Short mmCIF file of C-alpha atoms and ligand atoms in Angstrom, two decimals:
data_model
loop_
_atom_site.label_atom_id
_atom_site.label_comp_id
_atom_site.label_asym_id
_atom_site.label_seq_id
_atom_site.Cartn_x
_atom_site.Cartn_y
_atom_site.Cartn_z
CA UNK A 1 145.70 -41.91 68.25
CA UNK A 2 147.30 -39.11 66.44
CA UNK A 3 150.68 -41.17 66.27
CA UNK A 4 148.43 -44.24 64.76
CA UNK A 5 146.82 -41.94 62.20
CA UNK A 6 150.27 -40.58 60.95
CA UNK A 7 151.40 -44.06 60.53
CA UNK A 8 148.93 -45.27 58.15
CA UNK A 9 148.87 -41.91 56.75
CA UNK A 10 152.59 -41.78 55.83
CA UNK A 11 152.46 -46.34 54.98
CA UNK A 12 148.90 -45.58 52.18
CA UNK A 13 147.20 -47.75 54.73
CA UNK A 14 144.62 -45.15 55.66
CA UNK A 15 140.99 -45.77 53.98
CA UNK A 16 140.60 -42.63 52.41
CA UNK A 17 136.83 -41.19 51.99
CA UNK A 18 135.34 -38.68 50.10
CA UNK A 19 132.15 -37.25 50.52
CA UNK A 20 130.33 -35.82 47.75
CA UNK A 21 131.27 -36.93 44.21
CA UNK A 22 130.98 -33.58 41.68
CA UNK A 23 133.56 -31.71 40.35
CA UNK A 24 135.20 -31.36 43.82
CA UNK A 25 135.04 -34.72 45.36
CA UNK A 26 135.52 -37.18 41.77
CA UNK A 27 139.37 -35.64 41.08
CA UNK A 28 140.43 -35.31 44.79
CA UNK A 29 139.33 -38.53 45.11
CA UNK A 30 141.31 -39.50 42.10
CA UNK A 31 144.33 -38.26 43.24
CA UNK A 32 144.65 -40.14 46.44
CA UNK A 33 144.05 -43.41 44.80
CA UNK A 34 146.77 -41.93 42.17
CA UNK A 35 149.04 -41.59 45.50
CA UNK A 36 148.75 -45.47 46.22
CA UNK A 37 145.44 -45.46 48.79
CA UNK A 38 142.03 -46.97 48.97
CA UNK A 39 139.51 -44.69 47.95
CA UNK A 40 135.79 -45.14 49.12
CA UNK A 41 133.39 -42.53 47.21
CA UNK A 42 130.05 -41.36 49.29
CA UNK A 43 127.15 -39.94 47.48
CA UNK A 44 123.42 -39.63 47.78
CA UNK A 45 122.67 -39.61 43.97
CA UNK A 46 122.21 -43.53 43.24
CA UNK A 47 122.59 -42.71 39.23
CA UNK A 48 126.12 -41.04 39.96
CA UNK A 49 127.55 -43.56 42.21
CA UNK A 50 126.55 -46.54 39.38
CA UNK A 51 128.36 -44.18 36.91
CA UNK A 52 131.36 -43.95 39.16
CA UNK A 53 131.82 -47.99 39.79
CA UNK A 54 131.31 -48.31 35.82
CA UNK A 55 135.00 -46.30 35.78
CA UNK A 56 133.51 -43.87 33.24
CA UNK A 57 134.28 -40.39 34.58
CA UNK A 58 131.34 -37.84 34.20
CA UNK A 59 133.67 -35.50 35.37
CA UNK A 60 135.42 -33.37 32.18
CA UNK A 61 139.12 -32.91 33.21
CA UNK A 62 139.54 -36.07 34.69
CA UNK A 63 139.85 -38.35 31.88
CA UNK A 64 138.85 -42.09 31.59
CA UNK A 65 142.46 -43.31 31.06
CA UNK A 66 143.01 -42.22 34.52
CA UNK A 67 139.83 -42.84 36.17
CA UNK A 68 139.39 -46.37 34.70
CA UNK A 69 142.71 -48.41 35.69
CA UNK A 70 141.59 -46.82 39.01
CA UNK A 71 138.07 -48.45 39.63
CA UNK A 72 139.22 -51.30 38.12
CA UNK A 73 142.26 -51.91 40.45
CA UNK A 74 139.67 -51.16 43.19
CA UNK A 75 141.64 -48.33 44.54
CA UNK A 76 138.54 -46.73 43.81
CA UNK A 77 134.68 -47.38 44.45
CA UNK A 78 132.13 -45.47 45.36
CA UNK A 79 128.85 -46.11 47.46
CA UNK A 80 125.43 -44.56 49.11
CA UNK A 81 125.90 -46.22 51.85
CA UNK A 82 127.19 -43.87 54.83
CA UNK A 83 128.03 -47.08 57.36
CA UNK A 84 131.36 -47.60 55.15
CA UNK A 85 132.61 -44.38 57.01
CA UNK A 86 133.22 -47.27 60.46
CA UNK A 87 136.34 -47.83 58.33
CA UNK A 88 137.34 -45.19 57.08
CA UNK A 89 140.38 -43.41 58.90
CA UNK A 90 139.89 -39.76 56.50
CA UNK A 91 136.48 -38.60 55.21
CA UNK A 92 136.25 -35.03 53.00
CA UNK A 93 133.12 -33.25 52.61
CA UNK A 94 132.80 -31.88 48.93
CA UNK A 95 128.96 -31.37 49.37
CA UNK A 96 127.52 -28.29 47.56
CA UNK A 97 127.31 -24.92 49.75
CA UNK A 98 124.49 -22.86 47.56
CA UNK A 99 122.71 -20.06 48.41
CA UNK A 100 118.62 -19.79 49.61
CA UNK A 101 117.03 -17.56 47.64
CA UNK A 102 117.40 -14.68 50.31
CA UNK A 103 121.25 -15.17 49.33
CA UNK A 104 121.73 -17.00 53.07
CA UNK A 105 123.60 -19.90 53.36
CA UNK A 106 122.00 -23.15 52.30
CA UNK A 107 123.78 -25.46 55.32
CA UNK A 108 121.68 -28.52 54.99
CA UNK A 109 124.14 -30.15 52.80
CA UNK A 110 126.97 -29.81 55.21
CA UNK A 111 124.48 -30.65 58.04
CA UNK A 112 123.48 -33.99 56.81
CA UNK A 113 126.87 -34.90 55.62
CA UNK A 114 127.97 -34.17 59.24
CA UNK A 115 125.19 -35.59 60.86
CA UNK A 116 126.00 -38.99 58.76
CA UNK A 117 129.56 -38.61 59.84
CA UNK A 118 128.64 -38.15 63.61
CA UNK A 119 126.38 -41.86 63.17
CA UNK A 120 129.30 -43.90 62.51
CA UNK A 121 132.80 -41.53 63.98
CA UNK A 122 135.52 -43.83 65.59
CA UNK A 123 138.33 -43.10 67.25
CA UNK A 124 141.11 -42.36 64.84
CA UNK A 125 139.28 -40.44 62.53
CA UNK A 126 140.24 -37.26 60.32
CA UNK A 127 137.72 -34.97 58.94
CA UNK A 128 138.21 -32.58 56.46
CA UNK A 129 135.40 -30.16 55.59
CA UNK A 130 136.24 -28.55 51.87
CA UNK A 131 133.28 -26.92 51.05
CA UNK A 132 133.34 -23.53 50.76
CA UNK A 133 131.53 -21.88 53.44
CA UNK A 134 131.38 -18.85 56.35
CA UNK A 135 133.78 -18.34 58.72
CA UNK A 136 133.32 -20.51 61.83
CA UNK A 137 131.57 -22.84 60.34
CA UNK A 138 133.92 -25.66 61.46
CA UNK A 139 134.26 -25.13 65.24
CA UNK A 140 130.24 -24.03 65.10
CA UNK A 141 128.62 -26.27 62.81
CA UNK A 142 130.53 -29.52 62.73
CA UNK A 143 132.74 -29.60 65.77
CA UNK A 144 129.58 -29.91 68.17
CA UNK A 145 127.99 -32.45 65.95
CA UNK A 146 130.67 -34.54 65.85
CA UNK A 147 132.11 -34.34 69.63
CA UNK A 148 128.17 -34.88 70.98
CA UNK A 149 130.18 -38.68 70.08
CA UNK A 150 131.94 -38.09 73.64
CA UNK A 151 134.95 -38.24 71.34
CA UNK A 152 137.50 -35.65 72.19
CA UNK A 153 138.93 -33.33 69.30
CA UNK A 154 142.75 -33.38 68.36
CA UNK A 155 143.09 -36.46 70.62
CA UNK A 156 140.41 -39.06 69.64
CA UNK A 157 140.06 -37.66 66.33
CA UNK A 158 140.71 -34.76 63.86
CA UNK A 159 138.86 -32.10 62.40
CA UNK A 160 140.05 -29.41 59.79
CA UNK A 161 138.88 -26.83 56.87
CA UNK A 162 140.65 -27.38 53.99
CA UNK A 163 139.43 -24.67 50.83
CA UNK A 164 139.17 -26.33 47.46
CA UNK A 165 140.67 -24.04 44.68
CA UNK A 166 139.88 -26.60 41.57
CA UNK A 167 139.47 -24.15 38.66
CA UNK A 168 137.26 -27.08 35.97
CA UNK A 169 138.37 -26.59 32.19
CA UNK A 170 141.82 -24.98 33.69
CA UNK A 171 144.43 -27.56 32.06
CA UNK A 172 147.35 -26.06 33.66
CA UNK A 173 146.23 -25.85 37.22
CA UNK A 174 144.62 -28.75 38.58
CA UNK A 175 143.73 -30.58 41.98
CA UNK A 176 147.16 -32.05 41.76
CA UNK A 177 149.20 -29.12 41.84
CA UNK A 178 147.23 -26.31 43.29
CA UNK A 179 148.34 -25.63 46.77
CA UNK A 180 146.14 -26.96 49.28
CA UNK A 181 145.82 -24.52 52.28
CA UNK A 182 144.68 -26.36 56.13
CA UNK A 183 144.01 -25.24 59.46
CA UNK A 184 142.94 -27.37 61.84
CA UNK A 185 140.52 -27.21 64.94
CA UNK A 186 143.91 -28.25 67.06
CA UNK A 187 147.68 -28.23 66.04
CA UNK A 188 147.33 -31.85 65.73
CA UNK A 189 144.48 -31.49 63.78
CA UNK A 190 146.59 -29.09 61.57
CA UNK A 191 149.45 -31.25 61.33
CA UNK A 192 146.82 -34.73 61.07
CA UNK A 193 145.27 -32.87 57.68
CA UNK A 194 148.27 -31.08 56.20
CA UNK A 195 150.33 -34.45 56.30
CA UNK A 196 147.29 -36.41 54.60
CA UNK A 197 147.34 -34.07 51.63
CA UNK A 198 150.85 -34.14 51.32
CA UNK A 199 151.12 -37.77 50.36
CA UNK A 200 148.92 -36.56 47.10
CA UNK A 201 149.30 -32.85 46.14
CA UNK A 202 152.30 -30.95 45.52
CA UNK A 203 151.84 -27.91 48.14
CA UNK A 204 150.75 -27.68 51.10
CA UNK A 205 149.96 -24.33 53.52
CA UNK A 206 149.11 -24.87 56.90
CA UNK A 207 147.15 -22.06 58.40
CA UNK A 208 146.39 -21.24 62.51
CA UNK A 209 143.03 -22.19 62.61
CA UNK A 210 139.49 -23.33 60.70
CA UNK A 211 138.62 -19.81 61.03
CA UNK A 212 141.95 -18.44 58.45
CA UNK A 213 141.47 -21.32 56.29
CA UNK A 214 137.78 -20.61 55.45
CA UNK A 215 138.72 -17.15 54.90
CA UNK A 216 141.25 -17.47 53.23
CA UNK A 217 138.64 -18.91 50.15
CA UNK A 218 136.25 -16.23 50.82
CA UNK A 219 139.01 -13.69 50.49
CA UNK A 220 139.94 -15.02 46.84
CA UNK A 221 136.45 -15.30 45.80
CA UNK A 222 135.51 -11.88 46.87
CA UNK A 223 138.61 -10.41 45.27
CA UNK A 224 137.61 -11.64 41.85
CA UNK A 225 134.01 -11.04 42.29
CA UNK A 226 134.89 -7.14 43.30
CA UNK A 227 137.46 -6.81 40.77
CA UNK A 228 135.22 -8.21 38.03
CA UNK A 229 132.26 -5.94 39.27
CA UNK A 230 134.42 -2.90 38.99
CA UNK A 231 135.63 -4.10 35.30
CA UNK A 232 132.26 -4.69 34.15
CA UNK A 233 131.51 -0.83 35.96
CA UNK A 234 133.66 0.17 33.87
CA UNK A 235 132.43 -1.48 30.65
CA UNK A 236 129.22 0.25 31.15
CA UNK A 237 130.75 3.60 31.68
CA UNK A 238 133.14 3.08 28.26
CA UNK A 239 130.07 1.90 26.39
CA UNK A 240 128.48 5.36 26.71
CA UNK A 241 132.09 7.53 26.05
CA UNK A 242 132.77 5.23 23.40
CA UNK A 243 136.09 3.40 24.92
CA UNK A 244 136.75 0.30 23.68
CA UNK A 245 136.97 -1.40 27.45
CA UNK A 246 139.09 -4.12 26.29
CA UNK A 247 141.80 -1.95 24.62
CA UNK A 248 142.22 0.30 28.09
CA UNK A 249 142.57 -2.68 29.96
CA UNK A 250 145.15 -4.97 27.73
CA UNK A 251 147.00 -1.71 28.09
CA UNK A 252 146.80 -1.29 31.12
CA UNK A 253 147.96 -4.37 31.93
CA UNK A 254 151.26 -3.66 30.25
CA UNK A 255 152.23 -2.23 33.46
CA UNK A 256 154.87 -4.57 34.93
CA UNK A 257 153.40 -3.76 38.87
CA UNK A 258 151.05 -2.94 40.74
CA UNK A 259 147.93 -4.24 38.30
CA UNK A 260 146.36 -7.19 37.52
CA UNK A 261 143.72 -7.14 34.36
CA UNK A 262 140.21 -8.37 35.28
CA UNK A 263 138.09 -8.43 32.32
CA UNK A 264 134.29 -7.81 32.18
CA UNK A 265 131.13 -10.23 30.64
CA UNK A 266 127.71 -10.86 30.42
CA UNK A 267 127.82 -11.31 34.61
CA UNK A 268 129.13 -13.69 37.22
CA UNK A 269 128.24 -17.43 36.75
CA UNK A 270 129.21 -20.88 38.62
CA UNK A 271 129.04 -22.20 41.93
CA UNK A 272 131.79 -19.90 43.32
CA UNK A 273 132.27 -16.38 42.13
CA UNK A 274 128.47 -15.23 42.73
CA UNK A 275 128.49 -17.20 45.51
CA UNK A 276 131.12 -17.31 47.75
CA UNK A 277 130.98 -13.66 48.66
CA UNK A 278 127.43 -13.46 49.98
CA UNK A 279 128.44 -16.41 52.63
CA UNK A 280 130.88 -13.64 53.88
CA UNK A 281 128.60 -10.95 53.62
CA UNK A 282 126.11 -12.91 55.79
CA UNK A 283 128.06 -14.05 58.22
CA UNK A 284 129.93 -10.30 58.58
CA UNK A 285 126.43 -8.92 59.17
CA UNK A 286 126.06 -11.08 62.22
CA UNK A 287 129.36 -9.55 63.35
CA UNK A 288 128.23 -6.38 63.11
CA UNK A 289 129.94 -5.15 59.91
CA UNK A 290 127.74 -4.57 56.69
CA UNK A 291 130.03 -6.27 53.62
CA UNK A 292 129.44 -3.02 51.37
CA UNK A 293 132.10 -3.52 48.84
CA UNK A 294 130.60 -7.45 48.50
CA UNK A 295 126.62 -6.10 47.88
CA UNK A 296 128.09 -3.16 45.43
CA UNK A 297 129.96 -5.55 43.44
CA UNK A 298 126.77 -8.45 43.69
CA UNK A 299 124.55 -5.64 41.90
CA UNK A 300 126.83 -4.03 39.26
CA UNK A 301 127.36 -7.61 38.24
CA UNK A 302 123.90 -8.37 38.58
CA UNK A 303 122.94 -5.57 36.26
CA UNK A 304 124.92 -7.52 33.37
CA UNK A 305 122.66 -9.60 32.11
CA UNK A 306 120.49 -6.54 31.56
CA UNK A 307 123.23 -4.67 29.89
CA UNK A 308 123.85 -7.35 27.25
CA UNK A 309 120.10 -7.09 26.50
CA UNK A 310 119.89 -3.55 26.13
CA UNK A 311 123.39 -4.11 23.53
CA UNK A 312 121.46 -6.58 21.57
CA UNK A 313 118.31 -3.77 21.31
CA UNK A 314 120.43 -1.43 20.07
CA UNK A 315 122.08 -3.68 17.44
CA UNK A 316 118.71 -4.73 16.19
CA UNK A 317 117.31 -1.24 16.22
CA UNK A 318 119.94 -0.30 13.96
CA UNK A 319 119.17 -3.02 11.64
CA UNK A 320 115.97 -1.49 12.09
CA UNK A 321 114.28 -4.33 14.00
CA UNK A 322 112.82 -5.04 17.30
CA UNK A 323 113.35 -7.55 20.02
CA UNK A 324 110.18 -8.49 19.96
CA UNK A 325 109.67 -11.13 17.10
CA UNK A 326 113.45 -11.51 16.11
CA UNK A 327 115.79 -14.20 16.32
CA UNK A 328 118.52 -13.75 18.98
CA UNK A 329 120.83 -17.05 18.65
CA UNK A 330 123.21 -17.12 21.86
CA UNK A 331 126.76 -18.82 21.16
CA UNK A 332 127.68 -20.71 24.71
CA UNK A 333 125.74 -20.74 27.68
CA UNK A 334 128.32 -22.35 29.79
CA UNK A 335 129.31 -20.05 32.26
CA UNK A 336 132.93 -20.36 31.24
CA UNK A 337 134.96 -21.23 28.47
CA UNK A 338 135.30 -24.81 27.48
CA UNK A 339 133.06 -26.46 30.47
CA UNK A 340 130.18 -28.21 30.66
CA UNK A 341 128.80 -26.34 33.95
CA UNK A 342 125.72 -24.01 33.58
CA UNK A 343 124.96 -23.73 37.19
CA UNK A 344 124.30 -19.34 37.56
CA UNK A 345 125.31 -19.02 34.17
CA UNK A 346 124.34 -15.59 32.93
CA UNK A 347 123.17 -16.89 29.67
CA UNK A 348 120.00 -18.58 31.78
CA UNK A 349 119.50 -14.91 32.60
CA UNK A 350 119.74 -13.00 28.92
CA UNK A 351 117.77 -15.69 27.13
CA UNK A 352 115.05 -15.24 29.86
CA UNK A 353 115.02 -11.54 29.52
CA UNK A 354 114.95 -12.17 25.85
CA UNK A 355 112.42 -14.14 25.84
CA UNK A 356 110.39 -12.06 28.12
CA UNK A 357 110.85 -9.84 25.61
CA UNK A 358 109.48 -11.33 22.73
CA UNK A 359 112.44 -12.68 21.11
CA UNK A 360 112.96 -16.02 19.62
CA UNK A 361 116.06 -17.49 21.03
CA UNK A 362 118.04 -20.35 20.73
CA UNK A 363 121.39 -21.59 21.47
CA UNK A 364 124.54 -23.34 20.45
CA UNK A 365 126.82 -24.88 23.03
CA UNK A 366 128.78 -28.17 22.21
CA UNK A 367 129.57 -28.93 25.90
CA UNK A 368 125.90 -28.46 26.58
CA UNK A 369 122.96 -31.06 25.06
CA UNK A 370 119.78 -28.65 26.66
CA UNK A 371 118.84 -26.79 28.90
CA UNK A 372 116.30 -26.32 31.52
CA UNK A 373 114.43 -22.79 31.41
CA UNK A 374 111.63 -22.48 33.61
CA UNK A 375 110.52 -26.38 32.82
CA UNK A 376 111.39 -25.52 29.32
CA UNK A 377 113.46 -27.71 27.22
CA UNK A 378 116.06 -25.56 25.18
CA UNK A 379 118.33 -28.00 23.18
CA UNK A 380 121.13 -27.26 21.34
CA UNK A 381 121.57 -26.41 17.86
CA UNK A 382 123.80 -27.07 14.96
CA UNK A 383 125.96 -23.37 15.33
CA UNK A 384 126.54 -22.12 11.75
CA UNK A 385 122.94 -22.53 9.77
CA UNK A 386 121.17 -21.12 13.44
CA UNK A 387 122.95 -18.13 12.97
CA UNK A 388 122.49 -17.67 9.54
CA UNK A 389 118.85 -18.06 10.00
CA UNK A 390 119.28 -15.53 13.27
CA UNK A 391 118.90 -11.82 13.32
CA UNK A 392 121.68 -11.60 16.05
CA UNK A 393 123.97 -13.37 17.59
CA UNK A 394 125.24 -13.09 21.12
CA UNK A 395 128.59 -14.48 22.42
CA UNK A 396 127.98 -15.30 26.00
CA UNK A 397 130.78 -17.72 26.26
CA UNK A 398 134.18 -18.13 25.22
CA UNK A 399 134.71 -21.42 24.13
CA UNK A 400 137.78 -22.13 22.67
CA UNK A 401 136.79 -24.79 19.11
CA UNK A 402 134.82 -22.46 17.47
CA UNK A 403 135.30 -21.10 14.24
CA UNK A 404 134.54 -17.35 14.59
CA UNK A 405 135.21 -16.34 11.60
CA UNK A 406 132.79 -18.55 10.21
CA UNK A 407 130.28 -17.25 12.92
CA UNK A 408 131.10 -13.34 11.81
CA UNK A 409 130.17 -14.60 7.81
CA UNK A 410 127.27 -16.22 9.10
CA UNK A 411 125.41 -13.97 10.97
CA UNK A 412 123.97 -10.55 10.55
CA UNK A 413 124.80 -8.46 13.61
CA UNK A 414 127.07 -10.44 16.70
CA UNK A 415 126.96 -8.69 20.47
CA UNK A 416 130.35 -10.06 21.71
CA UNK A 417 130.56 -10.09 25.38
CA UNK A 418 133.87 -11.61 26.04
CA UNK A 419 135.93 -9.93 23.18
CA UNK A 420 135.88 -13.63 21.89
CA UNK A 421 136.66 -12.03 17.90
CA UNK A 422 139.43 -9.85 19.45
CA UNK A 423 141.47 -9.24 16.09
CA UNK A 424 138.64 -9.51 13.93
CA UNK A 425 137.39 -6.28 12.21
CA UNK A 426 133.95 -6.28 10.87
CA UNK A 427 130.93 -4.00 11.03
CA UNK A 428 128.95 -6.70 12.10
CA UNK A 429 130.45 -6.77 15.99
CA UNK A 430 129.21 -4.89 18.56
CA UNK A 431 131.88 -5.63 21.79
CA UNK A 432 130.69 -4.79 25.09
N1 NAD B 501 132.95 -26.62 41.25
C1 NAD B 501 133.97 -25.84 41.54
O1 NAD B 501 134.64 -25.33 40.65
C2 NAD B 501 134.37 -25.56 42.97
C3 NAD B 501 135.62 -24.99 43.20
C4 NAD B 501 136.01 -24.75 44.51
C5 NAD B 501 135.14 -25.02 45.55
N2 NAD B 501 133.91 -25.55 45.30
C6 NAD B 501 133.05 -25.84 46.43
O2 NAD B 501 133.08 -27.24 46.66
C7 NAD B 501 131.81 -27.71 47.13
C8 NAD B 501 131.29 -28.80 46.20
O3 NAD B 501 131.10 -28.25 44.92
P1 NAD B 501 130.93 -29.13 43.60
O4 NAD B 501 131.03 -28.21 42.47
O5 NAD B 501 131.81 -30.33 43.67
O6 NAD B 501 129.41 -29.62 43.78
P2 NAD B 501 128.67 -30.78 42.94
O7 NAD B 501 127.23 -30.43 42.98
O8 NAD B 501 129.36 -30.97 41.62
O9 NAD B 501 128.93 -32.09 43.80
C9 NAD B 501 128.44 -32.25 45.08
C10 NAD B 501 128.07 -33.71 45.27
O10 NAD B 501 127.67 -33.90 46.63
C11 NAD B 501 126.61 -34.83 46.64
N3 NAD B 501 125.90 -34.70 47.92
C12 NAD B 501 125.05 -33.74 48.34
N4 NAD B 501 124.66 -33.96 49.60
C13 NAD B 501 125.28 -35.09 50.00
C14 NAD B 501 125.30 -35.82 51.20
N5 NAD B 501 124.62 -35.42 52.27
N6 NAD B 501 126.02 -36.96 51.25
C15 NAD B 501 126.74 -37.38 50.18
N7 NAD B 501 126.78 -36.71 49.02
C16 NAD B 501 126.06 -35.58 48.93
C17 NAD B 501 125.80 -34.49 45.42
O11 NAD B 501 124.97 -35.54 45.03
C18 NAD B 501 126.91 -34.17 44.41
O12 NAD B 501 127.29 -35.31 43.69
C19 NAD B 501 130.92 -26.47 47.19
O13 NAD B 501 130.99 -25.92 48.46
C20 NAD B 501 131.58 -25.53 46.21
O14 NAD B 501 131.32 -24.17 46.52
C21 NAD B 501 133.52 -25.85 44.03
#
């Protein structure tokens, strides 16, 4: 089986599947039809699915010059219907991992995708799981699910955990050509999943096992979300000695070894970063082992939000206003610069607390038409005459087309959060 498998893998005859069509599962799914195979999309959302077979990518960095020859050529189509996975001979599961609200694991999208997988597995078939997810999750969750078929792992079919690393609005780093790393339930599996991505991406790192391969992702993850918790730590601590944060760490980083800068914001935001980490921490718990540097790091960057708030009461005070009844305009609510993505984004948080507060807010965001607040309706507004009719403006995100120094005339009093006007000198900024 494993020796049939190869061969289509290596001759583009395998049907290629991808489970889950959002920012994950639309550009890997691109880049195997890219490498010459058939690509059969799988998603539950009706709306996306049409969108897909129109060849319009809703998906920002893959553009419709790509993603249109594609569909059209039918190297690509996408579906609802979970019987097309009879002939498939690779499925990946990009389904979302999120958290409850008691910051456990939310499993049931892995657990349906599997459970659809399990209703129509064959003989031949590889699986690769890609969500990101807690240790063991492979060989505990899926592995039983899928050999209840009587089918035998690593010799009637395949199973691996393969990270995704896709960084969205990153134009130098993409799906393509970040290093893909796979371990496999068996060394077949292993070698079954590392030679499938080879025939589209440019690196691949086989790992031992499902186990090292899903933590390998939560090992990233948590290194950014610690290292950004003790940045933003240390943000706070500056604010009240009066250090310029930003200045002590673009000098720090000026050391050739041994540091890497990390820079601090309004708090975590995405489907990762905040994430990621607490799937660890869960999962460690049931091992025995409390994840203390994880939970430190998950409040001090939970207390962000908070911080930015208090900056933006001080900044009015000394204009000699109060929160309560002002205008607070907040520039981006993105969670990053120049996406589209507002999933945790830390600007949900500061225009709640704001709002909570008394303030009048509203935002500007050209990647982002409205927003959802509660069941209200924020949409956004035209940047320059909001924050001239603002009494402060907050920079939440980044984004890389706007004109600040437009923004600095414009507005009375601007909390910067990212050191977005780095190089600008005005009275008007506070930094963080
Ligand atoms: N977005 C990122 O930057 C990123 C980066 C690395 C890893 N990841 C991880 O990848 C996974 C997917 O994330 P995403 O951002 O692509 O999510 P997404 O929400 O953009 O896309 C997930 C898709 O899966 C579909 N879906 C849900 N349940 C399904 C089911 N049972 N069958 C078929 N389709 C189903 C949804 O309709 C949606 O279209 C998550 O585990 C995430 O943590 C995301």
């Amino acid at each position: 089986m494993a020796q049939e498998l190869e061969q289509k893998i290596k001759n583009k005859t395998a049907r290629v599947g991808v489970l889950g069509l959002g920012y994950v599962g639309l550009p890997l799914a691109v880049e195997f039809a890219r490498a010459g195979f058939e690509v059969t999309g799988i998603d539950v959302q009706q709306v996306k699915v049409d969108q897909f077979n129109t060849g319009h990518s809703y998906i920002k960095d893959v553009p419709d010059s790509i993603f249109r020859p594609l569909v059209e050529s039918g190297k690509l189509r996408a579906t609802t219907d979970y019987s097309v996975i009879r002939e498939l001979d690779t499925i990946d599961i990009c389904v979302p991992t999120p958290l409850r609200k008691t910051k456990d694991p939310d499993m049931s999208f892995v657990v349906s995708a599997t459970d659809a997988i399990a209703e129509f597995i064959h003989p031949g078939l590889l699986v690769m799981l890609e969500s990101t997810t807690y240790p063991g999750t492979t060989d505990e969750l899926l592995l039983p699910k899928l050999a209840a078929s009587g089918l035998e792992v690593g010799k009637d079919f395949f199973l691996c955990f393969s990270p995704e690393r896709v960084d969205p609005g990153n134009p130098k780093f993409q799906t393509a050509n970040i290093p893909k790393v796979v371990g496999g339930i068996t060394p077949a599996c292993t070698q079954a999943g590392a030679l499938f991505y080879q025939q589209a991406l440019e690196t691949v790192v086989p790992v031992s096992s499902t186990r090292v391969a899903e933590m390998v992702k939560l090992l990233e993850n948590t290194f950014r979300m610690i290292n950004i918790g003790l940045v933003n730590e240390l943000a706070m601590m500056s604010s009240r000695m009066n250090i310029d944060v930003w200045e002590v760490i673009d000098a720090a980083a000026t050391k050739p070894f041994g540091f890497m800068p990390f820079y601090p914001g309004p708090g975590l935001g995405g489907h990762c970063i905040p994430i990621d980490p607490f799937y660890l921490s869960w999962k460690s718990r049931e091992a025995g082992i409390e994840a203390r540097f994880i939970e430190l790091a998950g409040y001090i960057n939970g207390r962000m939000p908070e911080f930015v708030v208090e900056k933006i009461q001080n900044a009015l005070n000394e204009s000699s206003k109060a929160v309560r009844g002002s205008h607070v305009h907040v520039l981006g609510v993105a969670y990053k610069r120049d996406i589209d993505d507002v999933r945790e984004s830390p600007a949900l948080d500061i225009i709640l607390l704001l709002k909570k507060l008394g303030a009048k807010v509203t935002y500007s965001d050209s990647y982002v038409r409205n927003i959802s607040l509660n069941g209200e309706i924020l949409d956004n507004q035209e940047l320059l005459p909001t924050v001239a009719a603002s009494d402060c403006v907050v920079i939440v995100t980044d984004h890389k087309g706007v004109d600040y120094a437009a923004v600095i005339d414009a507005s009375k009093v601007i909390v910067d959060t990212r050191n977005a006007l780095k190089g600008f000198r005005s009275s008007k900024i506070v930094r963080l």
